[in-house]
Amino acid sequence: MATSFGSATSTVIPNDPKIRMQSFTGLKSLHSIALARNHRVFPLPFSAPSVIRAVSTPVKPETSTTEPKRSKVEIFKEQSNFIRYPLNEEILTDTPNINEAATQLIKFHGSYQQYNRDERGTRSYSFMLRTKNPGGKVPNQLYLTMDDLADQFGIGTLRLTTRQTFQLHGVLKKNLKTVMSTIIKNMGSTLGACGDLNRNVLAPAAPLMTKEYLFAQETADNIAALLTPQSGFYYDVWVDGERFMTSEPPEVVKARNDNSHKTNFPDSPEPIYGTQFLPRKFKIAVTVPTDNSVDILTNDIGVVVVSDDNGEPQGFNIY
């Protein structure tokens, strides 16, 4: 928008106690009306006319050339060998809890260390595990497995979250590897359900078979696959490096390797995330018009399918 500055045109007479002067019209659009009106003013404390040419705010000088202080979490991530160390060692010790660095890293694996805040003295530690289910889809085998794990290693309850995941509470550290590996081997995953990376990708879970709904589900699956960590840290820690991965659509692989905008980390085990992953969690949801079951605007990115009059998907609106 083009702008112009107004100017004072009348003469100031300092000795007149009640003068009228044309006020400065301020910063305004060339296409707008004046932004100020005439005002009554008091005498000015000087004896000769004066004109103010310009007023500016001085720029603060650089006080330091050192880099800003980094948080502990950023340093933990950078020194972790892509979210492995020291978690891979901490889960094997006899203590009921893990150290500060491992506590931050285990979030990327889909778990939080917790303790009973009402207890006094010695703390009773346990772990919460959260699954990752794009679009809210849960295979029958996984549900039955989670139900059994809740009874055997949890507190007997299985919680459902508003982000279409399961949460299993009360798992002891000595049972973590057993529970994690069982989930992985039964069509499940907790990878990226917590931590500084893309979280579970939502889509309407209702089994509606229209082209729009199917396309929304497929898009959520593809986004989840695209933004899943690639360095293998999850499988190294919980199933000794054995991989349990499904095949990805060619367009997902192509998108992950696309560095035409110079946004990737070349030759890195994590081509999208790098060693630091993200500064914070990131959330995405996909839906169709009029269906807000995923609460689209509470996400960092909302993806809404756009279809033609025949219901054929044509693209997306992005929020």
mmCIF file of C-alpha atoms in Angstrom:
data_model
loop_
_atom_site.group_PDB
_atom_site.id
_atom_site.type_symbol
_atom_site.label_atom_id
_atom_site.label_comp_id
_atom_site.label_asym_id
_atom_site.label_seq_id
_atom_site.Cartn_x
_atom_site.Cartn_y
_atom_site.Cartn_z
ATOM 1 C CA MET A 1 0.000 0.000 0.000
ATOM 2 C CA ALA A 2 1.437 3.382 -0.951
ATOM 3 C CA THR A 3 1.751 5.884 1.905
ATOM 4 C CA SER A 4 2.300 9.621 2.307
ATOM 5 C CA PHE A 5 3.101 11.965 5.176
ATOM 6 C CA GLY A 6 0.971 14.961 6.129
ATOM 7 C CA SER A 7 2.506 18.253 7.289
ATOM 8 C CA ALA A 8 1.583 21.252 9.453
ATOM 9 C CA THR A 9 0.632 24.296 7.389
ATOM 10 C CA SER A 10 -0.416 26.964 9.938
ATOM 11 C CA THR A 11 1.993 29.190 11.887
ATOM 12 C CA VAL A 12 2.571 28.569 15.584
ATOM 13 C CA ILE A 13 2.312 31.653 17.848
ATOM 14 C CA PRO A 14 3.836 30.624 21.210
ATOM 15 C CA ASN A 15 2.353 33.531 23.246
ATOM 16 C CA ASP A 16 -1.285 32.760 22.386
ATOM 17 C CA PRO A 17 -2.644 30.555 25.207
ATOM 18 C CA LYS A 18 -5.350 28.982 23.047
ATOM 19 C CA ILE A 19 -4.344 28.636 19.464
ATOM 20 C CA ARG A 20 -5.726 26.493 16.743
ATOM 21 C CA MET A 21 -3.276 24.679 14.543
ATOM 22 C CA GLN A 22 -3.641 22.121 11.830
ATOM 23 C CA SER A 23 -2.522 18.819 13.269
ATOM 24 C CA PHE A 24 -0.044 16.424 11.655
ATOM 25 C CA THR A 25 -2.135 14.082 9.581
ATOM 26 C CA GLY A 26 0.146 11.120 10.207
ATOM 27 C CA LEU A 27 0.916 8.010 8.147
ATOM 28 C CA LYS A 28 -1.961 7.311 5.828
ATOM 29 C CA SER A 29 -2.909 5.594 2.625
ATOM 30 C CA LEU A 30 -3.073 7.657 -0.538
ATOM 31 C CA HIS A 31 -6.565 6.284 -0.939
ATOM 32 C CA SER A 32 -7.763 6.973 2.599
ATOM 33 C CA ILE A 33 -9.299 9.972 4.313
ATOM 34 C CA ALA A 34 -7.260 12.081 6.752
ATOM 35 C CA LEU A 35 -6.457 10.182 9.938
ATOM 36 C CA ALA A 36 -6.555 13.149 12.348
ATOM 37 C CA ARG A 37 -8.692 16.148 13.198
ATOM 38 C CA ASN A 38 -7.935 19.639 14.538
ATOM 39 C CA HIS A 39 -7.007 19.741 18.232
ATOM 40 C CA ARG A 40 -6.755 22.351 20.999
ATOM 41 C CA VAL A 41 -3.224 22.712 22.310
ATOM 42 C CA PHE A 42 -1.445 24.426 25.199
ATOM 43 C CA PRO A 43 1.412 26.957 24.889
ATOM 44 C CA LEU A 44 4.749 25.561 23.799
ATOM 45 C CA PRO A 45 7.695 26.109 26.195
ATOM 46 C CA PHE A 46 9.893 28.096 23.837
ATOM 47 C CA SER A 47 10.027 31.609 22.418
ATOM 48 C CA ALA A 48 10.794 30.991 18.782
ATOM 49 C CA PRO A 49 8.952 28.955 16.157
ATOM 50 C CA SER A 50 10.376 25.516 15.532
ATOM 51 C CA VAL A 51 9.649 22.742 13.061
ATOM 52 C CA ILE A 52 10.120 19.065 13.893
ATOM 53 C CA ARG A 53 11.487 17.397 10.804
ATOM 54 C CA ALA A 54 11.509 13.745 11.904
ATOM 55 C CA VAL A 55 11.509 11.537 14.967
ATOM 56 C CA SER A 56 13.191 8.138 15.038
ATOM 57 C CA THR A 57 13.890 5.434 17.578
ATOM 58 C CA PRO A 58 17.606 4.807 17.980
ATOM 59 C CA VAL A 59 18.794 1.315 17.185
ATOM 60 C CA LYS A 60 20.218 -0.477 20.190
ATOM 61 C CA PRO A 61 23.899 -1.317 19.649
ATOM 62 C CA GLU A 62 24.971 -4.919 19.519
ATOM 63 C CA THR A 63 25.954 -5.838 23.056
ATOM 64 C CA SER A 64 27.306 -9.292 22.323
ATOM 65 C CA THR A 65 28.462 -11.341 19.376
ATOM 66 C CA THR A 66 28.167 -14.679 21.151
ATOM 67 C CA GLU A 67 25.579 -17.225 20.063
ATOM 68 C CA PRO A 68 22.332 -17.380 22.081
ATOM 69 C CA LYS A 69 22.269 -19.858 24.938
ATOM 70 C CA ARG A 70 20.953 -23.232 23.869
ATOM 71 C CA SER A 71 18.497 -25.295 25.879
ATOM 72 C CA LYS A 72 19.430 -28.617 27.440
ATOM 73 C CA VAL A 73 16.964 -30.424 25.206
ATOM 74 C CA GLU A 74 18.598 -29.135 22.011
ATOM 75 C CA ILE A 75 21.989 -30.320 23.250
ATOM 76 C CA PHE A 76 20.564 -33.695 24.287
ATOM 77 C CA LYS A 77 19.115 -34.181 20.807
ATOM 78 C CA GLU A 78 22.303 -33.181 19.027
ATOM 79 C CA GLN A 79 24.501 -35.496 21.092
ATOM 80 C CA SER A 80 22.131 -38.477 21.060
ATOM 81 C CA ASN A 81 23.260 -40.171 17.827
ATOM 82 C CA PHE A 82 19.775 -39.576 16.414
ATOM 83 C CA ILE A 83 17.765 -40.227 19.591
ATOM 84 C CA ARG A 84 19.618 -43.369 20.750
ATOM 85 C CA TYR A 85 22.124 -42.435 23.454
ATOM 86 C CA PRO A 86 21.883 -42.541 26.472
ATOM 87 C CA LEU A 87 18.369 -44.014 26.322
ATOM 88 C CA ASN A 88 19.646 -47.309 24.920
ATOM 89 C CA GLU A 89 21.821 -47.700 28.035
ATOM 90 C CA GLU A 90 19.433 -46.258 30.607
ATOM 91 C CA ILE A 91 16.628 -48.737 29.903
ATOM 92 C CA LEU A 92 19.001 -51.600 30.798
ATOM 93 C CA THR A 93 19.960 -50.374 34.277
ATOM 94 C CA ASP A 94 18.402 -51.640 37.522
ATOM 95 C CA THR A 95 17.079 -48.244 38.626
ATOM 96 C CA PRO A 96 13.294 -47.668 38.324
ATOM 97 C CA ASN A 97 13.803 -44.436 36.356
ATOM 98 C CA ILE A 98 15.995 -43.015 33.576
ATOM 99 C CA ASN A 99 18.231 -39.933 33.653
ATOM 100 C CA GLU A 100 17.383 -36.423 32.443
ATOM 101 C CA ALA A 101 18.697 -36.824 28.908
ATOM 102 C CA ALA A 102 16.970 -40.176 28.375
ATOM 103 C CA THR A 103 13.738 -38.719 29.798
ATOM 104 C CA GLN A 104 13.725 -36.174 26.968
ATOM 105 C CA LEU A 105 14.720 -38.668 24.276
ATOM 106 C CA ILE A 106 12.173 -41.345 25.134
ATOM 107 C CA LYS A 107 9.431 -38.909 24.131
ATOM 108 C CA PHE A 108 10.477 -39.379 20.493
ATOM 109 C CA HIS A 109 9.891 -43.099 21.002
ATOM 110 C CA GLY A 110 6.336 -42.414 22.151
ATOM 111 C CA SER A 111 6.672 -42.516 25.922
ATOM 112 C CA TYR A 112 6.756 -40.238 28.978
ATOM 113 C CA GLN A 113 8.365 -41.013 32.314
ATOM 114 C CA GLN A 114 5.895 -40.323 35.120
ATOM 115 C CA TYR A 115 5.651 -40.594 38.902
ATOM 116 C CA ASN A 116 2.977 -40.312 41.561
ATOM 117 C CA ARG A 117 3.026 -36.654 42.631
ATOM 118 C CA ASP A 118 0.983 -37.356 45.733
ATOM 119 C CA GLU A 119 3.678 -39.583 47.206
ATOM 120 C CA ARG A 120 6.203 -38.217 49.662
ATOM 121 C CA GLY A 121 9.754 -39.485 49.960
ATOM 122 C CA THR A 122 10.799 -42.131 47.432
ATOM 123 C CA ARG A 123 9.101 -41.716 44.066
ATOM 124 C CA SER A 124 7.342 -44.549 42.276
ATOM 125 C CA TYR A 125 8.237 -44.246 38.602
ATOM 126 C CA SER A 126 6.340 -45.660 35.645
ATOM 127 C CA PHE A 127 5.960 -44.939 31.942
ATOM 128 C CA MET A 128 3.077 -43.961 29.699
ATOM 129 C CA LEU A 129 3.141 -45.305 26.144
ATOM 130 C CA ARG A 130 1.208 -43.687 23.302
ATOM 131 C CA THR A 131 0.539 -45.292 19.935
ATOM 132 C CA LYS A 132 0.528 -43.577 16.572
ATOM 133 C CA ASN A 133 -2.510 -44.344 14.421
ATOM 134 C CA PRO A 134 -2.839 -42.088 11.325
ATOM 135 C CA GLY A 135 -6.481 -41.386 10.593
ATOM 136 C CA GLY A 136 -7.515 -43.283 13.739
ATOM 137 C CA LYS A 137 -7.204 -46.676 12.035
ATOM 138 C CA VAL A 138 -6.487 -49.560 14.400
ATOM 139 C CA PRO A 139 -6.053 -53.143 13.161
ATOM 140 C CA ASN A 140 -7.978 -55.730 15.170
ATOM 141 C CA GLN A 141 -4.753 -57.477 16.111
ATOM 142 C CA LEU A 142 -3.301 -54.274 17.559
ATOM 143 C CA TYR A 143 -6.388 -53.530 19.629
ATOM 144 C CA LEU A 144 -6.403 -57.014 21.177
ATOM 145 C CA THR A 145 -2.675 -56.705 21.880
ATOM 146 C CA MET A 146 -3.068 -53.321 23.584
ATOM 147 C CA ASP A 147 -5.941 -54.675 25.676
ATOM 148 C CA ASP A 148 -3.798 -57.585 26.873
ATOM 149 C CA LEU A 149 -0.797 -55.339 27.587
ATOM 150 C CA ALA A 150 -2.935 -53.036 29.738
ATOM 151 C CA ASP A 151 -3.839 -55.977 31.970
ATOM 152 C CA GLN A 152 -0.411 -57.608 32.062
ATOM 153 C CA PHE A 153 1.901 -54.599 32.339
ATOM 154 C CA GLY A 154 -0.296 -51.503 32.832
ATOM 155 C CA ILE A 155 -2.943 -50.387 35.300
ATOM 156 C CA GLY A 156 -5.751 -52.348 33.655
ATOM 157 C CA THR A 157 -7.133 -49.491 31.579
ATOM 158 C CA LEU A 158 -6.596 -48.441 27.976
ATOM 159 C CA ARG A 159 -7.227 -44.772 27.219
ATOM 160 C CA LEU A 160 -8.305 -43.208 23.935
ATOM 161 C CA THR A 161 -7.118 -39.682 23.119
ATOM 162 C CA THR A 162 -8.622 -36.847 21.105
ATOM 163 C CA ARG A 163 -5.753 -37.323 18.632
ATOM 164 C CA GLN A 164 -6.906 -40.828 17.718
ATOM 165 C CA THR A 165 -4.304 -42.743 19.717
ATOM 166 C CA PHE A 166 -4.142 -45.246 22.585
ATOM 167 C CA GLN A 167 -2.399 -44.448 25.856
ATOM 168 C CA LEU A 168 -1.126 -47.244 28.081
ATOM 169 C CA HIS A 169 -0.261 -46.112 31.623
ATOM 170 C CA GLY A 170 1.692 -47.647 34.496
ATOM 171 C CA VAL A 171 4.353 -49.590 32.593
ATOM 172 C CA LEU A 172 7.452 -50.245 34.708
ATOM 173 C CA LYS A 173 10.893 -49.598 33.258
ATOM 174 C CA LYS A 174 11.862 -53.278 33.488
ATOM 175 C CA ASN A 175 8.909 -54.106 31.194
ATOM 176 C CA LEU A 176 9.382 -51.285 28.680
ATOM 177 C CA LYS A 177 11.258 -53.264 26.058
ATOM 178 C CA THR A 178 8.809 -56.176 26.261
ATOM 179 C CA VAL A 179 5.799 -53.907 25.849
ATOM 180 C CA MET A 180 7.342 -51.822 23.057
ATOM 181 C CA SER A 181 8.504 -54.822 21.044
ATOM 182 C CA THR A 182 5.105 -56.498 21.440
ATOM 183 C CA ILE A 183 3.336 -53.417 20.045
ATOM 184 C CA ILE A 184 5.744 -53.249 17.096
ATOM 185 C CA LYS A 185 5.347 -56.948 16.286
ATOM 186 C CA ASN A 186 1.537 -56.652 16.306
ATOM 187 C CA MET A 187 1.053 -53.995 13.612
ATOM 188 C CA GLY A 188 1.518 -51.030 15.951
ATOM 189 C CA SER A 189 3.970 -48.210 16.550
ATOM 190 C CA THR A 190 4.660 -45.532 19.130
ATOM 191 C CA LEU A 191 7.332 -43.808 17.032
ATOM 192 C CA GLY A 192 6.777 -40.044 17.013
ATOM 193 C CA ALA A 193 3.659 -40.146 19.174
ATOM 194 C CA CYS A 194 5.444 -37.671 21.482
ATOM 195 C CA GLY A 195 8.511 -35.439 21.132
ATOM 196 C CA ASP A 196 9.682 -32.631 18.856
ATOM 197 C CA LEU A 197 8.486 -33.938 15.511
ATOM 198 C CA ASN A 198 5.306 -34.462 13.528
ATOM 199 C CA ARG A 199 2.690 -36.123 15.739
ATOM 200 C CA ASN A 200 -0.182 -38.402 14.780
ATOM 201 C CA VAL A 201 -1.891 -37.185 11.582
ATOM 202 C CA LEU A 202 -5.666 -36.996 12.023
ATOM 203 C CA ALA A 203 -8.465 -37.718 9.574
ATOM 204 C CA PRO A 204 -12.186 -38.510 10.003
ATOM 205 C CA ALA A 205 -12.333 -42.028 11.387
ATOM 206 C CA ALA A 206 -15.940 -42.759 10.365
ATOM 207 C CA PRO A 207 -15.986 -45.651 7.846
ATOM 208 C CA LEU A 208 -17.616 -43.607 5.090
ATOM 209 C CA MET A 209 -16.664 -44.899 1.650
ATOM 210 C CA THR A 210 -17.099 -41.763 -0.441
ATOM 211 C CA LYS A 211 -14.220 -40.608 -2.632
ATOM 212 C CA GLU A 212 -13.669 -37.563 -0.423
ATOM 213 C CA TYR A 213 -13.316 -39.535 2.801
ATOM 214 C CA LEU A 214 -11.112 -42.184 1.257
ATOM 215 C CA PHE A 215 -8.879 -39.483 -0.221
ATOM 216 C CA ALA A 216 -8.624 -37.744 3.156
ATOM 217 C CA GLN A 217 -7.577 -40.993 4.818
ATOM 218 C CA GLU A 218 -5.035 -41.734 2.096
ATOM 219 C CA THR A 219 -3.596 -38.217 2.391
ATOM 220 C CA ALA A 220 -3.248 -38.559 6.166
ATOM 221 C CA ASP A 221 -1.413 -41.872 5.697
ATOM 222 C CA ASN A 222 0.948 -40.335 3.149
ATOM 223 C CA ILE A 223 1.747 -37.291 5.292
ATOM 224 C CA ALA A 224 2.396 -39.547 8.285
ATOM 225 C CA ALA A 225 4.729 -41.748 6.227
ATOM 226 C CA LEU A 226 6.531 -38.751 4.738
ATOM 227 C CA LEU A 227 7.298 -37.232 8.142
ATOM 228 C CA THR A 228 8.193 -40.450 9.962
ATOM 229 C CA PRO A 229 11.831 -40.530 11.196
ATOM 230 C CA GLN A 230 14.087 -42.558 8.912
ATOM 231 C CA SER A 231 17.284 -43.158 10.921
ATOM 232 C CA GLY A 232 16.094 -46.394 12.547
ATOM 233 C CA PHE A 233 16.652 -45.325 16.172
ATOM 234 C CA TYR A 234 13.261 -46.648 17.251
ATOM 235 C CA TYR A 235 13.886 -50.189 16.007
ATOM 236 C CA ASP A 236 17.485 -50.207 17.254
ATOM 237 C CA VAL A 237 16.392 -49.511 20.815
ATOM 238 C CA TRP A 238 13.297 -51.715 21.110
ATOM 239 C CA VAL A 239 13.709 -54.655 18.694
ATOM 240 C CA ASP A 240 17.513 -54.722 18.350
ATOM 241 C CA GLY A 241 17.529 -53.207 14.888
ATOM 242 C CA GLU A 242 14.912 -55.459 13.307
ATOM 243 C CA ARG A 243 12.730 -53.414 10.951
ATOM 244 C CA PHE A 244 8.945 -53.698 10.808
ATOM 245 C CA MET A 245 7.975 -51.279 8.070
ATOM 246 C CA THR A 246 5.308 -51.334 5.414
ATOM 247 C CA SER A 247 5.923 -50.340 1.818
ATOM 248 C CA GLU A 248 5.515 -46.665 0.967
ATOM 249 C CA PRO A 249 3.840 -45.188 -2.122
ATOM 250 C CA PRO A 250 6.385 -43.991 -4.712
ATOM 251 C CA GLU A 251 5.128 -40.405 -4.411
ATOM 252 C CA VAL A 252 5.996 -40.404 -0.686
ATOM 253 C CA VAL A 253 9.549 -41.585 -1.323
ATOM 254 C CA LYS A 254 9.928 -39.027 -4.110
ATOM 255 C CA ALA A 255 8.644 -36.196 -1.882
ATOM 256 C CA ARG A 256 11.011 -37.115 0.954
ATOM 257 C CA ASN A 257 14.017 -37.078 -1.378
ATOM 258 C CA ASP A 258 12.990 -33.868 -3.134
ATOM 259 C CA ASN A 259 15.500 -31.185 -2.240
ATOM 260 C CA SER A 260 14.620 -28.717 -4.994
ATOM 261 C CA HIS A 261 13.962 -26.030 -2.365
ATOM 262 C CA LYS A 262 17.189 -26.825 -0.453
ATOM 263 C CA THR A 263 15.249 -27.733 2.684
ATOM 264 C CA ASN A 264 16.668 -31.237 3.208
ATOM 265 C CA PHE A 265 19.776 -32.361 5.064
ATOM 266 C CA PRO A 266 21.812 -34.075 2.322
ATOM 267 C CA ASP A 267 23.478 -37.392 3.214
ATOM 268 C CA SER A 268 21.807 -37.380 6.643
ATOM 269 C CA PRO A 269 20.056 -40.407 8.209
ATOM 270 C CA GLU A 270 17.218 -37.913 8.813
ATOM 271 C CA PRO A 271 16.849 -36.019 5.505
ATOM 272 C CA ILE A 272 13.936 -33.913 6.767
ATOM 273 C CA TYR A 273 14.630 -33.574 10.510
ATOM 274 C CA GLY A 274 18.425 -33.508 10.744
ATOM 275 C CA THR A 275 20.095 -33.978 14.145
ATOM 276 C CA GLN A 276 17.877 -31.468 15.964
ATOM 277 C CA PHE A 277 14.460 -32.584 14.705
ATOM 278 C CA LEU A 278 11.945 -29.766 15.411
ATOM 279 C CA PRO A 279 11.939 -27.005 18.059
ATOM 280 C CA ARG A 280 8.538 -28.250 19.252
ATOM 281 C CA LYS A 281 5.811 -30.719 18.409
ATOM 282 C CA PHE A 282 3.930 -30.285 15.118
ATOM 283 C CA LYS A 283 0.352 -31.344 14.386
ATOM 284 C CA ILE A 284 -1.522 -31.907 11.113
ATOM 285 C CA ALA A 285 -5.110 -32.937 10.371
ATOM 286 C CA VAL A 286 -6.920 -33.791 7.132
ATOM 287 C CA THR A 287 -10.681 -33.633 6.595
ATOM 288 C CA VAL A 288 -13.493 -32.998 4.123
ATOM 289 C CA PRO A 289 -15.781 -29.932 4.047
ATOM 290 C CA THR A 290 -18.394 -29.799 6.859
ATOM 291 C CA ASP A 291 -16.690 -32.595 8.866
ATOM 292 C CA ASN A 292 -14.880 -31.052 11.841
ATOM 293 C CA SER A 293 -14.558 -34.264 13.848
ATOM 294 C CA VAL A 294 -10.781 -33.653 13.893
ATOM 295 C CA ASP A 295 -11.120 -29.994 15.023
ATOM 296 C CA ILE A 296 -9.139 -28.807 12.021
ATOM 297 C CA LEU A 297 -8.202 -25.296 13.216
ATOM 298 C CA THR A 298 -6.528 -26.497 16.424
ATOM 299 C CA ASN A 299 -3.719 -28.023 14.350
ATOM 300 C CA ASP A 300 -0.569 -26.368 13.014
ATOM 301 C CA ILE A 301 -1.685 -27.278 9.487
ATOM 302 C CA GLY A 302 -5.233 -28.122 8.449
ATOM 303 C CA VAL A 303 -5.779 -29.852 5.100
ATOM 304 C CA VAL A 304 -9.313 -29.815 3.646
ATOM 305 C CA VAL A 305 -10.105 -31.825 0.540
ATOM 306 C CA VAL A 306 -11.555 -29.855 -2.389
ATOM 307 C CA SER A 307 -13.783 -31.828 -4.783
ATOM 308 C CA ASP A 308 -15.720 -31.075 -7.952
ATOM 309 C CA ASP A 309 -19.489 -31.362 -8.332
ATOM 310 C CA ASN A 310 -19.152 -35.111 -8.880
ATOM 311 C CA GLY A 311 -17.299 -35.625 -5.622
ATOM 312 C CA GLU A 312 -13.978 -36.197 -7.362
ATOM 313 C CA PRO A 313 -11.066 -34.804 -5.256
ATOM 314 C CA GLN A 314 -9.214 -32.003 -7.016
ATOM 315 C CA GLY A 315 -6.824 -30.723 -4.350
ATOM 316 C CA PHE A 316 -6.828 -29.059 -0.944
ATOM 317 C CA ASN A 317 -7.466 -25.889 0.987
ATOM 318 C CA ILE A 318 -4.697 -25.341 3.515
ATOM 319 C CA TYR A 319 -5.285 -23.710 6.904
#
